[in-house]
Amino acid sequence: MSETKPKLAFYWAASCGGCEITITELGMRLVATSKKVDIVFWPCLMDFKYSDVEALEDDEIDVCFFNGAIRSSENEHVANLLRQKSKLLVSFGSCAHTGGIPGLANFYDAESILERVYDTAPSVDESRGTRPTPSFEVPEGIIEIPTFYDQVMTLDQTVEVDYFMPGCPPVADQVWNVFQTILAGELPDKGATIGVDPKTNCDVCPREKGEGGFRVTEWKRPHEVDLDPDLCFLAQGVICCGPATRAGCGLPCISGNMPCRGCYGPPEGVFDQGAKLLSAIGALIDTEEPELVAQIMDTIVDPGGLSYRFGLANSVMAELKYRQRSQESDT
Amino acid sequence: MADQSSQTQSFADQVRAIPGGEHLETCYSCGTCVSKCMIQQKIEPEYNPRRLLHMVMLDMRHETFESPTTWLCSACDLCYPACPQEIHISGVIGAVKQLAVEAGYESPLETVSVEHSLCSGCGICVMTCPYEAPHLVEEEVDGEMDRFSEVDANACMGCGICVAACPMGAISRPGVSNEEVRVQISVPESNGAPRMVVFVCDWSLRADADVTLLESYPDNVRVIHIPCTGRIDPEMTLLALRAGVDGVLVCGCAPGECHYKRGTVVSSCKIGLLNRVLEQMHVGDGRVRFVQIGTQDRGRIRKEVDGMLEHLATWKEAA
């Protein structure tokens, strides 16, 4: 009987644990599902070692849900290992899909991050110039820790991925839908983005657009405005990533009176979510005075972090940066 | 109602009755407006606001409605400050156009269309359009209410600002759709010379010599003509850089001279934001530049293109 149960694996690379929580949010549905499947690897909830995975046959895992970005040699090693052992590899959650929050590290490089952490952060009393040492000799032998990479990568940039499931985290109902689809053997063609709706959040958002329209002379941050729960955020001068973000989350942020942060990634056909958002925001500018343009742009604090909050690692922007780097190191 | 009033009112009275049309009769046909007009100079020699206003007063209804002048005026208002009678000419032409549309005439321009299956009804196009051409409509589709954008083809001037603004790529305009612009973004290898894309709004180049000059650059400078720099979106610029282009120069009209009212300002904001993010990523290096060329700036395009090529050559050398 147990031979016929599909084997599942879950893994977290550079991630926060939110993707695991969304699965536990399934509650009794998870308990019911767990009787129909064999979980062969899930470091967050169950006691497994990498050697358990190494001991599996190739393709022995039916479906692996991989969350987290690739930012260390350990992440990369396990991504390769799980790819080898899995029939289907699902890029689960924003970090694996588009880099997510860890991907924002691509605005910097490894050394400047380590310098901040070990030398200049306010919590550092006295800098000792400490740095993680990937390999260190002690009397008992050699201790090795993973190498911290210069670039945060998506799972798809590291190994071949069969399906993409965006979200920070993917909402429980969509996870449930995807489980059902898998168990029913009704997955779409490989390469598809699953657990999502076809259009963007504006398509399903119930908020009114407002009478006055929403050309903007000043962008405000959510905490600076007493937000009307029924009015489009853009009409209130607050940037919402909804117009450039794929629908499917069920709008938990927007229902909570917070603008969309963009975690479900770009809709079909869009190469670069952040660039599209910048284009839409720029289109709303309301001035005829050229000197005011910069002033209005200044009201957008951290345009990069805002427009690429979840998608930086997967962006054309990052591609340019790391291509330039590799060309520089070639010459 | 309209038919009845057209029998009792002269054509000129009808035009005057529409807000914007009231200044009709103060025109004494000096023709200063024509000398300022970019349309007359660039695309349509028959374009003549002075004559159009005269035709209205002569009750030449059908000739007026069929005249290209009625449809081509984009209300850039370059003529307005020049008119000694302070006639807001685009307001009068707008009134004529409104009557033409009511009489069943249709715009001969290339205008945008929205692919409903892609439109999410975000309303960005509605907000950015200088001409109030798009509007949101709600309709029942497969038993559910769906909100999407629809464009009034008679109001649309085909500038493409909404095409660039649409986050779904749901809007297109023949000649400058996303696909049609993308295929032009390829610059051949050129023995180490910088490869550059120049997006140029043709309204910004007043002198024929400037237009001809652009054609004289070798293959490493790819010139892509667009109706308005408002048509540029950051994604398009990034795609150019990804395709191996060293730099992108966007040339638009001077502040206050945009042919489509707000295209220049929208573009300067978009390119400005893009540059801020490129700086955050440490890949800016001045590789994307937005310049605004005024009607008096003859010959400036050469300086801008050469200046950018020089900058890119230095940048390539340093890299």
XYZ file of C-alpha atoms in Angstrom:
650
model
C 0.000 0.000 0.000
C 2.690 2.413 0.996
C 4.499 1.883 -2.355
C 1.666 3.565 -4.197
C 1.751 6.737 -2.092
C 3.431 9.693 -3.790
C 6.674 10.737 -2.115
C 6.958 14.406 -1.247
C 9.866 16.536 -0.095
C 9.961 20.078 1.265
C 13.059 22.172 1.585
C 14.013 25.680 2.668
C 17.063 27.399 1.299
C 17.506 31.164 1.877
C 14.087 31.825 3.313
C 12.315 32.908 6.479
C 10.158 29.889 7.272
C 6.942 31.561 6.178
C 6.507 29.047 3.372
C 6.482 26.221 5.937
C 3.942 28.100 8.019
C 1.600 28.431 5.058
C 1.627 24.650 4.724
C 0.841 24.136 8.406
C -1.949 26.670 7.913
C -3.715 23.939 5.951
C -4.574 22.505 9.386
C -6.736 19.418 9.252
C -6.466 19.383 5.470
C -2.740 18.730 5.891
C -3.425 15.886 8.305
C -5.818 14.354 5.772
C -3.279 14.790 2.953
C -0.440 13.356 4.986
C -2.218 9.993 4.991
C -2.174 9.948 1.207
C 1.511 10.786 0.784
C 4.917 9.830 2.122
C 7.010 12.755 3.272
C 10.616 11.740 2.717
C 12.356 15.008 3.564
C 11.232 18.121 5.430
C 13.954 19.633 7.633
C 11.655 22.182 9.232
C 9.146 19.701 10.662
C 10.772 16.296 10.676
C 14.167 14.870 11.475
C 16.018 14.095 8.262
C 19.615 14.460 7.221
C 21.001 15.240 3.789
C 22.390 11.704 3.809
C 18.776 10.429 3.821
C 18.195 12.257 0.548
C 21.515 11.115 -0.878
C 20.460 7.528 -0.153
C 17.354 7.857 -2.367
C 17.291 6.689 -5.962
C 17.297 9.332 -8.692
C 13.741 10.559 -9.393
C 12.493 8.699 -6.319
C 10.805 11.807 -4.902
C 7.606 12.432 -6.856
C 7.284 16.113 -6.029
C 9.721 18.407 -4.229
C 8.498 21.784 -2.984
C 11.577 23.961 -2.771
C 11.331 27.336 -1.078
C 14.052 29.903 -0.524
C 16.578 31.617 -2.732
C 20.053 30.343 -3.547
C 22.590 32.468 -1.699
C 25.155 29.975 -0.341
C 27.021 26.899 -1.516
C 24.797 24.797 0.746
C 21.636 26.118 -0.922
C 23.098 25.331 -4.312
C 24.275 21.866 -3.308
C 20.863 20.864 -1.937
C 19.094 22.343 -4.971
C 21.201 20.121 -7.225
C 20.676 17.119 -4.970
C 16.902 17.528 -4.816
C 16.719 18.134 -8.556
C 18.489 14.842 -9.099
C 16.223 12.944 -6.717
C 12.891 14.498 -7.791
C 10.591 13.787 -10.700
C 8.981 17.190 -10.308
C 10.627 20.215 -8.761
C 8.303 23.041 -7.741
C 9.783 26.471 -7.098
C 7.681 27.330 -4.066
C 7.232 30.888 -2.846
C 8.720 34.228 -3.862
C 12.316 33.524 -2.783
C 12.689 30.430 -4.947
C 10.561 31.953 -7.726
C 12.001 35.472 -8.086
C 14.538 35.843 -5.262
C 12.121 37.343 -2.752
C 13.335 39.466 0.143
C 16.786 37.782 0.262
C 17.157 38.827 -3.384
C 17.300 42.476 -2.262
C 20.868 41.698 -1.206
C 21.697 41.986 -4.900
C 21.681 45.756 -4.423
C 24.951 45.117 -2.565
C 27.743 42.568 -2.712
C 28.859 39.898 -0.244
C 31.731 41.910 1.210
C 29.691 45.028 1.927
C 27.014 42.883 3.602
C 29.595 41.077 5.753
C 31.206 44.391 6.620
C 27.852 45.702 7.779
C 27.094 42.607 9.819
C 30.504 42.148 11.424
C 31.887 45.671 11.563
C 29.477 48.568 11.268
C 26.021 47.458 12.464
C 24.871 49.461 15.527
C 24.798 46.251 17.544
C 28.508 45.615 16.981
C 30.426 46.895 20.041
C 33.860 46.704 18.611
C 34.774 45.515 15.170
C 37.297 42.705 15.146
C 37.270 42.332 11.384
C 35.738 38.866 11.769
C 34.602 37.090 8.615
C 33.051 33.632 8.175
C 35.770 31.179 7.196
C 34.463 28.474 4.862
C 37.153 26.045 5.967
C 38.891 26.046 9.367
C 41.321 23.631 10.896
C 40.905 22.560 14.520
C 42.666 19.727 16.414
C 39.715 17.421 15.717
C 39.859 17.994 11.966
C 38.570 20.500 9.417
C 35.340 22.380 10.030
C 33.565 23.551 6.907
C 30.715 25.994 6.589
C 28.913 27.010 3.402
C 30.301 29.840 1.288
C 28.279 33.049 1.286
C 27.709 34.009 -2.369
C 28.057 37.439 -3.895
C 24.794 37.042 -5.795
C 21.416 35.777 -4.644
C 19.903 33.558 -7.311
C 16.525 32.056 -7.930
C 16.054 28.301 -7.994
C 15.392 28.469 -11.723
C 18.749 30.207 -12.296
C 20.416 27.275 -10.525
C 18.648 24.099 -11.653
C 15.842 23.215 -14.036
C 12.455 23.879 -12.474
C 9.217 22.186 -13.534
C 6.595 24.446 -11.943
C 6.528 27.858 -10.330
C 4.357 28.776 -7.411
C 4.735 32.405 -6.364
C 3.802 34.172 -3.140
C 5.347 35.381 0.083
C 4.147 32.957 1.165
C 1.847 31.198 -1.329
C -1.542 31.413 0.386
C -2.825 28.213 1.998
C -5.867 27.911 -0.274
C -3.668 27.989 -3.361
C -1.332 25.426 -1.787
C -4.360 23.225 -1.201
C -5.505 23.710 -4.815
C -2.077 22.714 -6.068
C -1.960 19.624 -3.803
C -5.328 18.561 -5.201
C -4.176 19.162 -8.762
C -1.060 17.068 -8.185
C -2.906 14.215 -6.458
C -5.453 14.198 -9.286
C -2.625 14.100 -11.833
C -3.937 17.224 -13.544
C -0.866 19.431 -13.645
C -0.510 21.659 -16.723
C 2.488 21.504 -19.080
C 5.890 21.873 -17.448
C 7.170 25.393 -17.012
C 3.766 26.710 -15.962
C 3.107 29.028 -13.059
C 0.571 27.314 -10.820
C -1.676 28.340 -7.945
C -2.341 31.726 -9.543
C -4.961 33.666 -11.477
C -4.331 34.886 -15.012
C -4.486 38.679 -14.657
C -3.206 41.163 -12.079
C -4.569 42.079 -8.656
C -6.491 45.064 -10.048
C -8.686 42.569 -11.859
C -9.997 41.168 -8.589
C -9.605 44.199 -6.316
C -12.969 45.499 -5.104
C -11.749 49.021 -4.310
C -13.332 52.000 -6.038
C -11.196 54.076 -8.378
C -12.609 57.326 -6.996
C -14.144 60.305 -8.733
C -11.065 62.509 -8.844
C -8.802 60.049 -10.605
C -5.288 59.486 -9.415
C -2.685 61.603 -11.055
C -0.126 62.285 -8.394
C 1.985 65.229 -7.247
C 3.300 63.532 -4.126
C 3.662 59.858 -3.238
C 3.025 58.982 0.358
C 3.894 55.911 2.394
C 1.074 53.915 3.954
C 1.793 55.113 7.504
C 1.528 58.747 6.415
C -2.095 58.496 5.299
C -5.341 57.669 7.048
C -6.201 55.080 4.417
C -9.759 54.780 3.115
C -10.484 51.024 3.050
C -12.744 51.279 -0.011
C -10.651 53.501 -2.263
C -7.859 52.460 -4.665
C -4.477 53.114 -3.004
C -3.172 54.913 -6.072
C -6.106 57.307 -5.811
C -4.890 58.028 -2.274
C -1.352 58.757 -3.473
C 0.054 55.522 -2.085
C 1.969 53.176 -4.369
C 0.331 49.785 -4.710
C 2.108 47.055 -6.682
C -1.243 45.509 -7.598
C -1.314 46.773 -11.210
C 1.921 44.902 -11.994
C 1.399 41.858 -9.785
C -0.211 38.579 -10.682
C -3.464 37.790 -8.944
C -4.060 34.632 -6.952
C -3.326 35.599 -3.359
C -6.926 36.521 -2.544
C -5.780 40.040 -1.563
C -4.898 39.533 2.118
C -2.817 42.738 2.222
C -5.362 44.850 0.399
C -8.164 43.513 2.607
C -6.023 44.479 5.570
C -5.892 48.034 4.186
C -2.292 47.750 3.071
C -1.208 48.156 -0.549
C -0.055 45.139 -2.543
C 3.686 44.554 -2.134
C 4.061 42.519 -5.299
C 4.946 39.061 -3.948
C 2.980 37.088 -6.561
C 5.391 38.276 -9.227
C 4.809 39.450 -12.783
C 1.773 38.444 -14.804
C 2.181 36.290 -17.912
C 4.070 38.055 -20.677
C 5.880 40.557 -18.455
C 9.701 40.245 -18.382
C 10.455 42.581 -15.539
C 7.827 43.335 -12.924
C 9.729 46.230 -11.360
C 10.240 48.019 -14.668
C 6.558 47.671 -15.481
C 5.633 49.096 -12.105
C 8.003 52.037 -12.587
C 6.377 52.635 -15.958
C 2.905 52.687 -14.439
C 3.952 54.929 -11.543
C 5.743 57.335 -13.876
C 2.649 57.503 -16.062
C 0.646 58.914 -13.163
C 2.831 61.943 -12.583
C 0.867 65.177 -12.516
C 2.877 68.267 -13.309
C 3.808 70.438 -16.237
C 6.837 71.877 -14.479
C 9.994 69.928 -15.352
C 11.705 70.973 -12.121
C 8.899 69.343 -10.148
C 9.522 65.936 -11.740
C 12.592 65.256 -9.589
C 10.786 66.598 -6.546
C 7.879 64.184 -7.109
C 10.303 61.320 -7.710
C 12.014 62.205 -4.425
C 8.787 61.334 -2.622
C 9.370 57.706 -3.621
C 11.723 56.501 -0.923
C 13.821 53.585 -2.194
C 12.333 53.137 -5.692
C 14.424 50.012 -6.236
C 13.296 48.259 -3.072
C 9.722 49.240 -3.774
C 9.476 48.083 -7.361
C 11.758 45.046 -7.038
C 10.869 44.079 -3.477
C 10.396 40.431 -4.410
C 11.763 40.294 -7.929
C 15.260 41.727 -7.894
C 17.144 38.426 -8.251
C 15.021 37.544 -11.259
C 15.161 40.970 -12.902
C 16.839 42.210 -16.056
C 18.476 44.685 -13.661
C 20.298 41.833 -11.871
C 21.185 40.169 -15.143
C 22.923 43.370 -16.253
C 24.820 43.691 -12.988
C 26.194 40.174 -12.885
C 26.929 40.026 -16.584
C 28.930 43.217 -16.216
C 30.744 41.692 -13.238
C 31.646 38.518 -15.092
C 32.890 40.536 -18.083
C 35.039 42.617 -15.752
C 36.521 39.552 -14.137
C 37.217 38.032 -17.591
C 39.291 40.996 -18.690
C -32.384 67.738 -31.099
C -29.039 68.159 -32.769
C -30.633 68.129 -36.210
C -33.164 70.747 -35.228
C -30.559 73.101 -33.803
C -28.345 72.646 -36.829
C -31.199 73.922 -38.961
C -31.701 77.035 -36.867
C -28.052 77.734 -35.954
C -25.224 78.493 -38.339
C -22.185 76.201 -38.189
C -20.203 79.017 -36.579
C -22.898 79.443 -33.912
C -22.722 75.747 -33.136
C -18.954 75.876 -32.768
C -19.208 78.960 -30.559
C -21.749 77.237 -28.336
C -19.232 74.545 -27.351
C -16.788 75.517 -24.590
C -13.521 76.346 -26.347
C -15.261 77.420 -29.545
C -16.284 80.851 -28.330
C -13.141 82.599 -29.594
C -13.866 81.693 -33.177
C -14.698 85.120 -34.530
C -11.787 87.023 -33.042
C -9.479 85.323 -35.581
C -8.389 87.746 -38.313
C -6.508 85.123 -40.324
C -2.961 86.355 -39.760
C -1.598 82.790 -39.977
C 0.866 83.036 -37.099
C -0.566 79.771 -35.759
C 0.347 77.993 -38.990
C 3.938 79.150 -38.743
C 4.198 77.630 -35.282
C 2.506 74.366 -36.108
C 4.611 71.196 -36.166
C 1.942 69.179 -37.937
C 1.929 71.528 -40.881
C 5.702 71.322 -41.090
C 6.142 67.633 -40.494
C 3.324 65.532 -41.780
C 0.548 67.431 -43.482
C 1.124 70.491 -45.662
C -2.625 70.875 -45.957
C -2.865 71.312 -42.221
C -3.985 74.875 -41.551
C -5.784 76.067 -38.435
C -6.239 79.559 -39.870
C -8.054 78.165 -42.889
C -10.111 75.804 -40.763
C -11.442 78.641 -38.650
C -12.254 80.549 -41.814
C -14.098 77.535 -43.262
C -16.231 77.366 -40.145
C -17.245 80.969 -40.565
C -18.066 80.309 -44.230
C -20.378 77.479 -43.104
C -18.341 74.845 -44.961
C -19.500 72.095 -42.641
C -18.538 68.934 -44.529
C -15.265 70.284 -45.837
C -14.361 71.228 -42.275
C -15.252 67.807 -40.938
C -13.200 66.113 -43.618
C -10.211 68.385 -43.235
C -7.121 66.743 -41.687
C -6.782 69.825 -39.497
C -9.872 68.829 -37.545
C -8.346 65.473 -36.588
C -4.619 66.036 -36.404
C -4.470 68.829 -33.826
C -3.012 67.289 -30.658
C -3.569 70.431 -28.578
C 0.171 70.884 -28.008
C -0.704 74.586 -27.946
C 2.590 75.825 -29.391
C 0.410 78.246 -31.379
C -1.514 79.549 -28.405
C 1.090 81.916 -26.918
C 1.874 83.193 -30.457
C -1.673 84.185 -31.385
C -2.026 87.981 -31.233
C -5.723 87.549 -30.548
C -5.074 85.069 -27.731
C -7.289 82.493 -29.362
C -6.981 79.051 -27.840
C -6.971 77.487 -31.286
C -6.925 73.892 -30.117
C -10.097 74.700 -28.154
C -11.847 75.861 -31.299
C -10.584 72.860 -33.286
C -11.721 70.622 -30.414
C -15.213 72.091 -30.701
C -15.216 71.423 -34.458
C -14.041 67.854 -33.827
C -16.817 67.304 -31.310
C -19.405 68.361 -33.910
C -17.740 66.137 -36.519
C -17.966 63.117 -34.203
C -21.613 63.925 -33.439
C -22.249 64.061 -37.191
C -20.819 60.546 -37.552
C -17.342 61.331 -38.885
C -14.480 59.160 -37.652
C -10.861 59.886 -36.839
C -8.487 58.864 -39.651
C -5.575 58.428 -37.198
C -3.878 55.207 -36.130
C -5.285 54.744 -32.647
C -4.774 52.305 -29.793
C -6.827 49.240 -28.975
C -7.168 47.256 -25.762
C -7.021 43.466 -25.646
C -9.790 42.737 -23.146
C -8.529 39.274 -22.279
C -5.340 40.883 -20.931
C -6.781 44.038 -19.344
C -7.087 43.999 -15.552
C -9.001 47.265 -15.379
C -6.357 49.007 -13.264
C -7.176 52.382 -14.821
C -3.555 53.522 -15.280
C -4.273 54.240 -18.966
C -7.321 56.305 -18.019
C -5.222 58.407 -15.696
C -2.227 58.929 -17.937
C -4.001 59.712 -21.224
C -3.728 63.402 -22.126
C -6.981 63.186 -24.114
C -9.371 61.263 -21.858
C -9.622 58.622 -24.567
C -9.677 55.451 -22.405
C -12.367 54.817 -19.822
C -13.228 51.864 -17.640
C -16.367 49.893 -18.382
C -17.958 47.041 -16.498
C -19.582 44.229 -18.367
C -20.792 40.764 -17.577
C -18.439 38.173 -19.030
C -19.256 34.474 -18.471
C -21.622 35.343 -15.642
C -19.143 37.542 -13.778
C -18.687 41.286 -13.766
C -15.467 42.217 -15.515
C -13.901 45.662 -15.511
C -11.774 46.692 -18.463
C -10.594 49.688 -20.401
C -12.112 50.852 -23.653
C -10.731 53.575 -25.886
C -12.711 56.249 -27.679
C -10.993 56.094 -31.065
C -12.113 59.608 -31.933
C -10.467 61.072 -28.851
C -7.266 59.007 -29.149
C -4.323 60.786 -30.799
C -2.199 57.631 -31.044
C 0.675 58.950 -28.934
C 1.234 55.571 -27.273
C 1.646 56.925 -23.727
C -0.911 54.384 -22.503
C 0.780 51.551 -24.426
C 3.888 52.111 -22.310
C 1.948 52.670 -19.106
C -0.097 49.464 -19.269
C 1.444 46.990 -16.794
C -0.144 44.055 -18.632
C 0.903 45.002 -22.144
C -2.784 44.914 -23.036
C -2.739 48.042 -25.197
C -1.223 48.313 -28.638
C -1.023 50.803 -31.470
C -0.161 49.771 -35.026
C 3.451 50.676 -35.743
C 4.546 51.016 -32.117
C 3.206 47.907 -30.409
C 5.534 46.241 -27.899
C 6.468 43.576 -30.460
C 7.099 46.067 -33.248
C 9.413 48.159 -31.103
C 11.196 45.135 -29.597
C 12.209 43.718 -32.983
C 13.930 47.012 -33.786
C 16.116 46.774 -30.695
C 19.117 44.997 -32.146
C 22.438 46.600 -32.802
C 25.132 44.628 -34.628
C 28.637 44.172 -33.215
C 30.828 46.976 -34.452
C 34.544 46.404 -33.800
C 34.471 47.763 -30.293
C 32.560 50.965 -31.110
C 29.793 51.639 -28.592
C 26.424 50.189 -29.543
C 23.599 52.557 -28.884
C 19.850 52.812 -29.327
C 18.343 56.260 -29.882
C 14.633 56.501 -29.257
C 13.614 59.708 -30.908
C 10.339 61.531 -30.805
C 10.155 62.976 -34.270
C 8.252 66.043 -33.120
C 11.351 67.079 -31.191
C 13.374 67.518 -34.393
C 12.131 70.607 -36.144
C 14.786 70.875 -38.854
C 14.833 68.410 -41.763
C 18.627 68.472 -41.537
C 18.424 66.996 -38.038
C 16.213 64.150 -39.243
C 18.560 63.438 -42.145
C 21.561 63.588 -39.837
C 20.199 60.742 -37.747
C 20.083 58.543 -40.851
C 23.767 59.185 -41.503
C 25.067 57.404 -38.405
C 26.678 53.984 -38.918
C 25.063 50.717 -37.843
C 26.211 50.923 -34.234
C 23.660 53.700 -33.688
C 20.159 52.283 -34.054
C 17.567 55.013 -34.381
C 14.034 54.004 -33.424
C 11.310 56.485 -34.268
C 8.441 56.803 -31.858
C 5.481 59.160 -31.808
C 6.277 60.414 -28.311
C 8.846 59.653 -25.617
C 5.864 58.871 -23.419
C 5.813 55.635 -25.435
C 9.118 54.519 -23.839
C 8.813 52.249 -20.896
C 11.645 51.200 -18.578
C 11.176 47.555 -19.511
C 11.890 48.383 -23.152
C 15.038 50.236 -22.123
C 16.211 47.314 -19.986
C 15.541 44.906 -22.848
C 17.801 47.035 -25.040
C 20.596 46.848 -22.448
C 20.034 43.122 -22.040
C 20.366 42.697 -25.805
C 23.940 43.931 -25.464
C 23.359 47.601 -26.227
C 25.820 49.814 -24.336
C 23.565 52.804 -23.956
C 20.099 54.172 -24.621
C 19.438 57.786 -25.524
C 15.862 59.021 -25.367
C 15.208 62.306 -27.173
C 12.007 64.137 -26.459
C 10.549 67.611 -26.741
C 11.509 70.489 -24.482
C 9.448 71.120 -21.357
C 6.138 72.682 -22.319
C 6.550 71.762 -25.999
C 5.435 68.127 -25.932
C 3.268 67.381 -28.932
C 1.058 65.203 -26.755
C 0.925 67.529 -23.776
C 2.295 65.251 -21.039
C 4.427 62.659 -22.867
C 7.690 64.421 -22.120
C 7.005 64.817 -18.442
C 5.817 61.210 -18.109
C 8.911 59.975 -19.898
C 11.300 62.084 -17.843
C 9.747 60.626 -14.705
C 9.989 57.039 -15.953
C 13.555 57.317 -17.184
C 14.390 59.229 -13.999
C 13.015 56.429 -11.819
C 14.742 53.791 -13.926
C 18.051 55.612 -13.546
C 17.594 55.825 -9.797
C 17.118 52.063 -9.617
C 20.056 51.429 -11.971
C 22.156 53.567 -9.609
C 20.954 51.526 -6.648
C 22.152 48.447 -8.556
C 25.456 50.154 -9.402
C 24.872 49.612 -13.114
C 23.774 53.138 -14.042
C 26.998 54.697 -15.314
C 24.980 57.202 -17.355
C 24.083 54.499 -19.866
C 20.468 55.645 -20.083
C 20.000 59.305 -20.880
C 16.932 61.441 -21.449
C 17.327 64.714 -23.308
C 14.754 67.332 -24.179
C 15.228 69.171 -27.444
C 13.434 72.482 -27.922
C 11.989 73.941 -31.103
C 14.884 76.422 -31.175
C 17.557 73.746 -30.704
C 18.531 73.111 -34.319
C 21.543 70.854 -34.605
C 21.461 69.811 -30.981
C 20.647 66.192 -31.809
C 24.156 65.778 -33.236
C 25.713 67.037 -30.016
C 23.549 64.729 -27.945
C 24.228 61.602 -30.012
C 27.958 62.317 -30.335
C 28.182 63.211 -26.655
C 26.519 59.950 -25.669
C 28.775 57.928 -27.997
C 31.808 59.571 -26.446
C 30.546 58.849 -22.952
C 29.892 55.215 -23.824
C 33.320 54.817 -25.407
C 34.930 56.078 -22.183
C 32.711 53.816 -20.138
C 33.589 50.773 -22.243
C 37.252 51.519 -21.921
C 37.010 51.798 -18.140
C 35.074 48.527 -17.852
